XYZ file of C-alpha atoms in Angstrom:
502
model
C -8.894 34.778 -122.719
C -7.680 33.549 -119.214
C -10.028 33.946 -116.732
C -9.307 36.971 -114.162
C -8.014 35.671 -110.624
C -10.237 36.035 -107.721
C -9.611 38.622 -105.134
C -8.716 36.769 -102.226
C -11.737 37.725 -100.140
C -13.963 35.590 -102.770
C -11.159 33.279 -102.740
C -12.206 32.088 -99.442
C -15.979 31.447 -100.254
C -16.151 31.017 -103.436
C -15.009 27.815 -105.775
C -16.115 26.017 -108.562
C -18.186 22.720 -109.107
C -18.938 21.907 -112.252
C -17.752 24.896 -114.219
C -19.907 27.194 -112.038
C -19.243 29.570 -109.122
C -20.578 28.588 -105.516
C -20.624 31.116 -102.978
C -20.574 29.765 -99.649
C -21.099 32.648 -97.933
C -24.752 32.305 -97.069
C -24.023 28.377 -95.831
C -21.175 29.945 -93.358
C -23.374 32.109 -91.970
C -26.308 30.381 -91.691
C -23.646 27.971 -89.498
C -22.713 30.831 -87.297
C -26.310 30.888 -86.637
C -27.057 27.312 -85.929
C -24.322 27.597 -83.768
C -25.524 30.228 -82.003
C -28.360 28.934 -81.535
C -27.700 25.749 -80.105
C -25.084 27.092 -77.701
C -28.056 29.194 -76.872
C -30.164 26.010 -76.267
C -27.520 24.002 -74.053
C -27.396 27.120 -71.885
C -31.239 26.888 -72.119
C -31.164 22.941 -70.728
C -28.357 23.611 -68.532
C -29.969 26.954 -66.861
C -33.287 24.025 -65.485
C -30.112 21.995 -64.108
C -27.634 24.305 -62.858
C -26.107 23.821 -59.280
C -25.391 26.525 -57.118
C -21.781 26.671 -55.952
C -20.278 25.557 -52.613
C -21.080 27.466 -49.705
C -25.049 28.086 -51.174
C -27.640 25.747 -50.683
C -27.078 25.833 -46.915
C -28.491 23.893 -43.439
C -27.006 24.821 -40.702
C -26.668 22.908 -37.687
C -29.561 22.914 -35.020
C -28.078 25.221 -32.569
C -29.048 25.627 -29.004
C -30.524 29.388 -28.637
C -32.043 31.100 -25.700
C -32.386 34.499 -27.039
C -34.829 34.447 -29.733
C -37.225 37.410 -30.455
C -40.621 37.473 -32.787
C -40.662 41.045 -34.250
C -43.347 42.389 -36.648
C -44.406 45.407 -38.826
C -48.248 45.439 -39.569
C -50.265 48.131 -41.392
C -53.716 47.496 -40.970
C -57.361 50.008 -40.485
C -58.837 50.274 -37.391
C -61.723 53.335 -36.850
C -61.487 53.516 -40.363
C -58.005 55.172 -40.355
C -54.655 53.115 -41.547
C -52.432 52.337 -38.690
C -48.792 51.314 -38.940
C -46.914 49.047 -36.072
C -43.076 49.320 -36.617
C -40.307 47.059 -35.214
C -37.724 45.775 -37.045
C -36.510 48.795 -38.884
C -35.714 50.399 -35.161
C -34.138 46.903 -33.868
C -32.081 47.172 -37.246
C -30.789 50.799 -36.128
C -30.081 49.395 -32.696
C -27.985 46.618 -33.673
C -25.915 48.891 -36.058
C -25.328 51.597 -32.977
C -23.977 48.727 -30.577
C -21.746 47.038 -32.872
C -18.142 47.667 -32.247
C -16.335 44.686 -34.403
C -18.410 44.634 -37.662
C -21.347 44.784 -39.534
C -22.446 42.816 -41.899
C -26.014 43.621 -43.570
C -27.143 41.794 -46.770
C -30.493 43.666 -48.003
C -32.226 43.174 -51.587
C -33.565 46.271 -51.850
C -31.812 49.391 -50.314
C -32.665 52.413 -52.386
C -35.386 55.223 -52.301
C -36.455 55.077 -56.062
C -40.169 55.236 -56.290
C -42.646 58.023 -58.080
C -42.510 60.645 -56.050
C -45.015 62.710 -58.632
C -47.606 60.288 -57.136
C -49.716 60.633 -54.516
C -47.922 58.200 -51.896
C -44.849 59.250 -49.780
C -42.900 57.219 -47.504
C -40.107 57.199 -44.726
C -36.618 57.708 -45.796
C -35.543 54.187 -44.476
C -32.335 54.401 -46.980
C -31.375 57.221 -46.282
C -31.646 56.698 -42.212
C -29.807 53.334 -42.978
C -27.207 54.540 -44.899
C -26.505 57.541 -42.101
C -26.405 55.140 -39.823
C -24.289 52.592 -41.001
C -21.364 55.625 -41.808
C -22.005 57.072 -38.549
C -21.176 54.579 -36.635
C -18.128 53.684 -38.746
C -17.104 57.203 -37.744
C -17.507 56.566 -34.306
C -15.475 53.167 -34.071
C -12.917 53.704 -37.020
C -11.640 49.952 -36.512
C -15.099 49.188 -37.256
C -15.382 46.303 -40.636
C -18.806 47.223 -42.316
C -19.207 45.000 -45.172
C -23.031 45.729 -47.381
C -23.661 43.285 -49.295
C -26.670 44.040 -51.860
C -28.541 43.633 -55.046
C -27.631 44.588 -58.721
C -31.153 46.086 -59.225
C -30.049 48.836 -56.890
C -27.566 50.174 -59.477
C -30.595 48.953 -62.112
C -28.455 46.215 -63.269
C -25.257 48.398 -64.049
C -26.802 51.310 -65.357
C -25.161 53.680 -63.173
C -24.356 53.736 -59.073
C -26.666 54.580 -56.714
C -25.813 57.990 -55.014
C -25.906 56.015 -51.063
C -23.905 52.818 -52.462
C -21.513 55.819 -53.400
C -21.597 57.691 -49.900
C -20.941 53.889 -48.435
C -17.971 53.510 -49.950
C -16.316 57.184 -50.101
C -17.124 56.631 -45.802
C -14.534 53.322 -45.634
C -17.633 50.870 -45.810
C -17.287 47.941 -48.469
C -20.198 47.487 -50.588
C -20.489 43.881 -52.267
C -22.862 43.646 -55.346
C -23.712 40.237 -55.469
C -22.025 38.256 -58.830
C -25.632 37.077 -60.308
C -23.434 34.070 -61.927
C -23.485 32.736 -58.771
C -27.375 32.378 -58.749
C -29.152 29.607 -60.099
C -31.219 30.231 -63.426
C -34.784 32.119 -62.414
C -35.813 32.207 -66.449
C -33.520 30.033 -68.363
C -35.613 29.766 -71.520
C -34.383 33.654 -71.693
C -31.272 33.409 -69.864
C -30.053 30.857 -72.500
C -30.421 33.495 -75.226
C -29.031 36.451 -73.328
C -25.723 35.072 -71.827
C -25.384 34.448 -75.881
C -26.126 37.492 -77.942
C -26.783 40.591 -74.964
C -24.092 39.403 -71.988
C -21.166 39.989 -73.856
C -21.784 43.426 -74.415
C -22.324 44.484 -70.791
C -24.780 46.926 -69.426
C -23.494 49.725 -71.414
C -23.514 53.824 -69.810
C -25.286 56.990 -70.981
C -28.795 55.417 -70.739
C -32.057 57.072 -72.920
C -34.447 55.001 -71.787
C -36.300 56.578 -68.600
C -35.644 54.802 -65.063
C -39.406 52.453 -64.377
C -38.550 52.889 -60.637
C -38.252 56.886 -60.796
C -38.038 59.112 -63.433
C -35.606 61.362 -61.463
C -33.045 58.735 -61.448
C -30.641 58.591 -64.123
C -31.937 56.950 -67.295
C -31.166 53.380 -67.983
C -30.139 51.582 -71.428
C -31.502 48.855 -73.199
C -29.002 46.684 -72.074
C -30.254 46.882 -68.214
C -33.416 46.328 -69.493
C -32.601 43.109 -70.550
C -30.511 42.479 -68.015
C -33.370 42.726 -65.781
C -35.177 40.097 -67.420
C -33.320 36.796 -66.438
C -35.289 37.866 -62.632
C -32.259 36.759 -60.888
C -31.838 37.976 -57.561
C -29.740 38.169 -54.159
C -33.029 38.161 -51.932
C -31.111 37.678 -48.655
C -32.469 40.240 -46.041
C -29.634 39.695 -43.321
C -28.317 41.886 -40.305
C -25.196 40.243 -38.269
C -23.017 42.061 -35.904
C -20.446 41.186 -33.205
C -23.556 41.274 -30.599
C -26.925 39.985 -31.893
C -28.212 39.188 -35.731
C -31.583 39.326 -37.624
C -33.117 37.209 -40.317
C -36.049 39.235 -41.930
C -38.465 39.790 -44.649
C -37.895 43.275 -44.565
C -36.005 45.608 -46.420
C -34.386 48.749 -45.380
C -36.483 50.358 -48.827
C -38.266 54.069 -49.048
C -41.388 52.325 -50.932
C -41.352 49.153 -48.747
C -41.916 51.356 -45.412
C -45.499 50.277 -45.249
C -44.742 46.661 -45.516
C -46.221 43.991 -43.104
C -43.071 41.739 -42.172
C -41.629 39.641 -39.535
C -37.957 39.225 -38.042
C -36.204 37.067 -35.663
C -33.278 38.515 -33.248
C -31.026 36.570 -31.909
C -27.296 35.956 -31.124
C -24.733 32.713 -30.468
C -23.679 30.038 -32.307
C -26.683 30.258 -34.465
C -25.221 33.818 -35.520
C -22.185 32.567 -36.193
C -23.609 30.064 -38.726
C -25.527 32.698 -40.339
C -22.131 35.080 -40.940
C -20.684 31.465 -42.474
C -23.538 32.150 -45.347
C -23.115 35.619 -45.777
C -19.308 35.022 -46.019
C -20.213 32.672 -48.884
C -22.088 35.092 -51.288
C -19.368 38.000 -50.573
C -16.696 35.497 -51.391
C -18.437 34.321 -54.859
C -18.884 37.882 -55.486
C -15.164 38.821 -55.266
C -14.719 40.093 -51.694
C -11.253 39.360 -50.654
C -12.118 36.687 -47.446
C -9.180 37.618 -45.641
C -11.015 40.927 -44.675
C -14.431 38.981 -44.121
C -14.975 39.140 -39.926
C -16.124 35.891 -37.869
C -17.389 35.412 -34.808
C -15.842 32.567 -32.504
C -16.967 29.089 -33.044
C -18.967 26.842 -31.252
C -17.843 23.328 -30.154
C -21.753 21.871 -30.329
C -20.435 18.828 -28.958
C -18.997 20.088 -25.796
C -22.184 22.644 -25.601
C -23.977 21.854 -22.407
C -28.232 21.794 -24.572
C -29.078 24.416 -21.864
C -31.920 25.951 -24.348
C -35.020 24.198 -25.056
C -35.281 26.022 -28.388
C -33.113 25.181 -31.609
C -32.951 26.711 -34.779
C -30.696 26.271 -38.115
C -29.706 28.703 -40.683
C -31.503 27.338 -43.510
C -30.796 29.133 -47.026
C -31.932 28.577 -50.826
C -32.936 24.959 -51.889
C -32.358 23.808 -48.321
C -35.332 25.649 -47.103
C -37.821 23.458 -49.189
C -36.310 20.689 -48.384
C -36.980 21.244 -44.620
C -39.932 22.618 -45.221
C -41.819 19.830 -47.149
C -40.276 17.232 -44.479
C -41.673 19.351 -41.539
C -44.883 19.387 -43.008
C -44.495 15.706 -43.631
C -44.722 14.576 -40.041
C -47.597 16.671 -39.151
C -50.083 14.272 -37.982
C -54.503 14.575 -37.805
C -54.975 17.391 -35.102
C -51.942 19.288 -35.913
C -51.869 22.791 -37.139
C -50.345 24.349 -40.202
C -50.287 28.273 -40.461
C -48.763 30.130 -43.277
C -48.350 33.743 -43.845
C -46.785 34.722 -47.411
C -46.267 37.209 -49.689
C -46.364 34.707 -52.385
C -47.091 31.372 -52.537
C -46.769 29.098 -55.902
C -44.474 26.281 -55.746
C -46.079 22.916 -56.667
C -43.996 20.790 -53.907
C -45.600 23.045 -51.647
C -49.189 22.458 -52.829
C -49.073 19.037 -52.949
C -47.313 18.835 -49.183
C -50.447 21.256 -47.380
C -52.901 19.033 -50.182
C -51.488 15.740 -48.067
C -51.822 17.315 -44.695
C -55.082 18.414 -45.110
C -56.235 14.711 -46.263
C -54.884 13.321 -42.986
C -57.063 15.883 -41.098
C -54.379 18.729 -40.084
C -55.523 22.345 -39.804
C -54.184 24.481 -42.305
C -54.736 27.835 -42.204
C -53.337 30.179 -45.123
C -53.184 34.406 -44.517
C -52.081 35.214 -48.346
C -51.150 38.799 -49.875
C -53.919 39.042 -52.584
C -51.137 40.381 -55.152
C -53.092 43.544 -55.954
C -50.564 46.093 -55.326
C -46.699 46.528 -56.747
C -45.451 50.394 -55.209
C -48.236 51.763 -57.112
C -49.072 49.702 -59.472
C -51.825 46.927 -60.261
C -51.143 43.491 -60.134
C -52.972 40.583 -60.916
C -53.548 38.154 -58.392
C -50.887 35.825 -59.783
C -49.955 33.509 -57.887
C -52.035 33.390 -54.571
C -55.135 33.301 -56.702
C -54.941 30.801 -58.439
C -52.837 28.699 -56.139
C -54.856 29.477 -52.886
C -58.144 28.349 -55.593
C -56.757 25.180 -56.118
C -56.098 24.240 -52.392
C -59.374 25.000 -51.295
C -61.223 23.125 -54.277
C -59.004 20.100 -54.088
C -59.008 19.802 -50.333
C -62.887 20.148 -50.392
C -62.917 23.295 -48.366
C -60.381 21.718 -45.883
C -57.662 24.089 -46.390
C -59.162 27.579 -45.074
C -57.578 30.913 -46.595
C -57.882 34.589 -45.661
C -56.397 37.574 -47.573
C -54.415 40.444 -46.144
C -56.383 43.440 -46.241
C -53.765 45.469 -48.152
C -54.656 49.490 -48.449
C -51.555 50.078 -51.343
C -49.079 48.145 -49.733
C -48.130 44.482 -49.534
C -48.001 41.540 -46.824
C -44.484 40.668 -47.083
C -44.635 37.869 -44.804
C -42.819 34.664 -45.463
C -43.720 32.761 -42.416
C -44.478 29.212 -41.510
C -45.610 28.105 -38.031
C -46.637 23.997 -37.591
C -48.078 22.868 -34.159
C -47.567 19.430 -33.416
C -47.897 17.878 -30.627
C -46.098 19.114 -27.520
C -43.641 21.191 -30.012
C -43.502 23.981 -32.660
C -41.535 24.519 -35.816
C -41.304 28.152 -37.428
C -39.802 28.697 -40.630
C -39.505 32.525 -41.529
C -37.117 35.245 -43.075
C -36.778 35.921 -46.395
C -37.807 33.466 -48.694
C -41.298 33.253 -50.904
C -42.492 29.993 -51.280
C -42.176 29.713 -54.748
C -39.930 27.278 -57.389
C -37.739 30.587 -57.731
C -37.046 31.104 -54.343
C -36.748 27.813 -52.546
C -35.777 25.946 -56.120
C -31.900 27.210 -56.058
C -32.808 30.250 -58.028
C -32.491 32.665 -56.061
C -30.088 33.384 -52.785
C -32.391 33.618 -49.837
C -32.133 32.955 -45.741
C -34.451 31.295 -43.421
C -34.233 29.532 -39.908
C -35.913 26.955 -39.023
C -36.765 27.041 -34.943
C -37.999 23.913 -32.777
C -39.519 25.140 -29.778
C -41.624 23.889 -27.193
C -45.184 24.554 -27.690
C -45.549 26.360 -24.615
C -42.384 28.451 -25.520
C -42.873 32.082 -25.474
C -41.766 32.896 -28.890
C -44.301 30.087 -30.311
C -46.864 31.691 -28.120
C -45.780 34.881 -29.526
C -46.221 33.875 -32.887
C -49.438 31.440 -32.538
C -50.894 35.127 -31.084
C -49.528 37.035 -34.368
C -51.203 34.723 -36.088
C -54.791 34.105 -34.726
C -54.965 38.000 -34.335
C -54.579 38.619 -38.101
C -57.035 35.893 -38.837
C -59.876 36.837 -36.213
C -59.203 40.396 -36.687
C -58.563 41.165 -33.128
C -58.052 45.354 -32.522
C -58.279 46.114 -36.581
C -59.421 45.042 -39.600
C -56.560 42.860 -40.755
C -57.814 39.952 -43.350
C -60.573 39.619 -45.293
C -62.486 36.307 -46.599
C -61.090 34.327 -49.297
C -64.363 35.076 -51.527
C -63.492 38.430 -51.742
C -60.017 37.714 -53.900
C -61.268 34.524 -55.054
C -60.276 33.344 -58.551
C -61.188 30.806 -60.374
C -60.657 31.345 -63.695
C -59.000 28.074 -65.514
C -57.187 30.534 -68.182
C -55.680 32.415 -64.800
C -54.816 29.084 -62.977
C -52.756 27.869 -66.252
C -50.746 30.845 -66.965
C -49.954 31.057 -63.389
C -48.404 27.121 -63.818
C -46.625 28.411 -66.716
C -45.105 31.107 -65.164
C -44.212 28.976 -62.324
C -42.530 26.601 -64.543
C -40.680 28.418 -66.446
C -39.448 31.631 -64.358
C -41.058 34.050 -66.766
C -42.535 36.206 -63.987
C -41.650 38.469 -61.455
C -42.598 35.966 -58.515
């Protein structure tokens, strides 16, 4: 009897060797597989490698400035009672009510999503920033205002924030930053989700309940995920036609009670700064014929009437100036640092150095306790500031902020040397994510004379938080102390490989 013909769907996989039927089936799709999987891997090596486009990674020119302004936000005790000094929320709202060519603000976190069943309730700073910014569009119609912000305000595409929506039904253009442009924060994950998760977008119609407030529309898996490759526009940026601010503050309901610093200022050092801001907007689809400017400077033919210079510093760039300021610091020189977080190995071994050639360094860390609301665990000032201190014999000297629920979001670097001073400060953590390409961030870096008043303005922020002058500001570094080997090691992981939230 003659054998019965194959349909032609087990024509395609099936044949014969040897008289007998082989179904390749389970071979083709254990190749789809492998090839999934190693297109996941090449994104894996690539994502440790990747280079951030043109226009990132930026060092401005040293510009000649004259205007320069230290601004702060502290909550501290004092009496016993929690006190809260405010400034750069109130210079932001100033800025935006003088401009009358454009605004340009560039903020990572701009929304009012935090558990308002709890206990804690804070200032509506979105709210006020949102009014403001459509206010005074109403008032100068020809205005250009131009916000350019975060996915995780929109929780990675899960729906659009109710103020992003009130920007843009008021004429104002709101940019969510493209987070292709970003360098890789977690590429042993990132690998695997621009694979199997990214082509099937963030999805609508959420179940899952919103972790920053349960009022909030619910999320889907999808975001979820999303969230997980910790990539991240952290620019915190203010530039109008009059002045500008660098910051590490955000214009955030649950980050009211920060500690933070800003600088003000205006010129050709503005100018560069709107140069970076054009950059993201542009990478993130913003037509650039609509972007403002503000004229340019010829440096050459600028008459060096200010003793003080700073550059707009942003991403990579800002280690790299960093670890070469801190390279020149000689025995008798003075290193402060105020951060948020601190973790990035080039870092350690650069204060490490300077302490061995007898500079000062003085550390004023955020003990990473508290997260709006919620525990943390120490990781990584812990372990980091325990290593300093035990390598450098006690040389390096560290103090923790005396946080009551809320965080010290300082990113701040001050070295005295000499007859001069160099400040580094906006918004950038010193960790491999946030001066390692991986995340957008802004900094300047100012060289002022020692005797400057903004250096004398900071050296006084700064020896005021440590001695405790007029509250109870810092604390000893034995009461956050930890060291724990286990700690210290999963702290290097994390640092490694960007599976962490700092």
């Amino acid at each position: 009897m003659a054998e019965k013909p194959l349909p032609l769907g087990r024509m395609m996989v099936n044949t014969k060797y040897e008289g007998k039927k082989v179904d390749f089936r389970p071979f083709i799709k254990l190749a789809v597989l492998l090839l999934l999987l190693l297109l996941g891997v090449s994104i894996v090596i690539q994502g440790f490698f990747k280079e951030l486009p043109e226009g990132l990674s930026a060092e401005g020119s040293l510009q000649p400035v004259e205007d320069l302004v230290f601004l702060t936000d502290l909550t501290y005790t004092h009496g016993g009672e929690v006190q809260h000094e405010q400034a750069i929320f109130a210079e932001m709202l100033s800025l935006i009510e003088t401009a009358e060519r454009f605004i340009v603000a560039d903020f990572f976190l701009l929304n009012d999503a935090y558990d308002k069943s709890g206990p804690d309730t804070y200032p509506d700073l979105t709210a006020q920033f949102t009014d403001a910014l459509i206010d005074r569009k109403k008032d100068v119609p020809d205005l250009t205002v131009i916000l350019i912000t975060d996915e995780i305000n929109n929780f990675y595409g899960a729906y659009e924030a109710s103020h992003l929506t009130r920007l843009r039904e008021n004429g104002i253009d709101v940019v969510i930053t493209d987070p292709a442009i970003v360098g890789n924060s977690n590429p042993l994950y990132t690998g695997f989700w621009s694979t199997l998760i990214r082509p099937f977008g963030s999805g609508a119609m959420g179940v899952f309940p919103n972790p920053f407030d349960r009022e909030f529309p619910r999320v889907t898996l999808r975001s979820y995920l999303r969230l997980l490759n910790f990539k991240a526009n952290h620019r915190k940026v203010l530039i109008t036609d009059t002045a500008a601010l660098v910051t590490s503050a955000n214009p955030h309901d649950a980050s009211a009670h920060h500690s933070n610093i800003a600088f003000r200022f205006s010129g050709p050092l503005a100018a560069d700064l709107l140069q970076t801001e054009r950059s993201v907007a542009v990478l993130s689809g913003f037509d650039v014929s609509r972007f403002p400017s503000l004229p340019v400077v010829d440096i050459q033919n600028t008459p060096p009437a200010a003793e003080t210079r700073a550059r707009v510093l942003t991403e990579g760039k800002i280690r790299e100036h960093l670890l070469a300021e801190m390279a020149r610091t000689e025995s008798g020189d003075t290193i402060w640092m105020g951060q948020f977080y601190l973790g990035d190995r080039m870092v350690l071994e650069a204060l490490l150095q300077a302490a061995a050639r007898n500079v000062n360094v003085r550390l004023i860390l955020d003990p990473n306790k508290d997260a709006f609301g919620l525990q943390k665990s120490g990781i990584p000032n812990r372990p980091f500031a325990a290593e300093l201190v035990e390598k450098s014999a006690e040389a390096i000297e560290v103090r923790w902020y005396n946080t009551q629920g809320e965080q010290f979001h300082t990113k701040l670097t001050l070295i005295l040397r000499g007859e001069e001073s160099v400040l580094v400060g906006g918004s950038a953590n010193l960790t491999k994510r946030n001066i390692g390409d991986k995340n957008l961030e802004t900094m300047l870096l100012i060289e002022a004379p020692r005797n400057s008043r903004l250096t004398t303005d900071v050296t006084s922020y700064f020896r005021r938080l440590w001695s405790n002058q007029g509250g109870q500001f810092t604390l000893r570094y034995a009461d956050y102390s930890d060291t724990r080997t286990w700690r210290s090691w999963l702290y290097r992981f994390q640092e490694w490989s960007g599976f962490s939230t700092f």
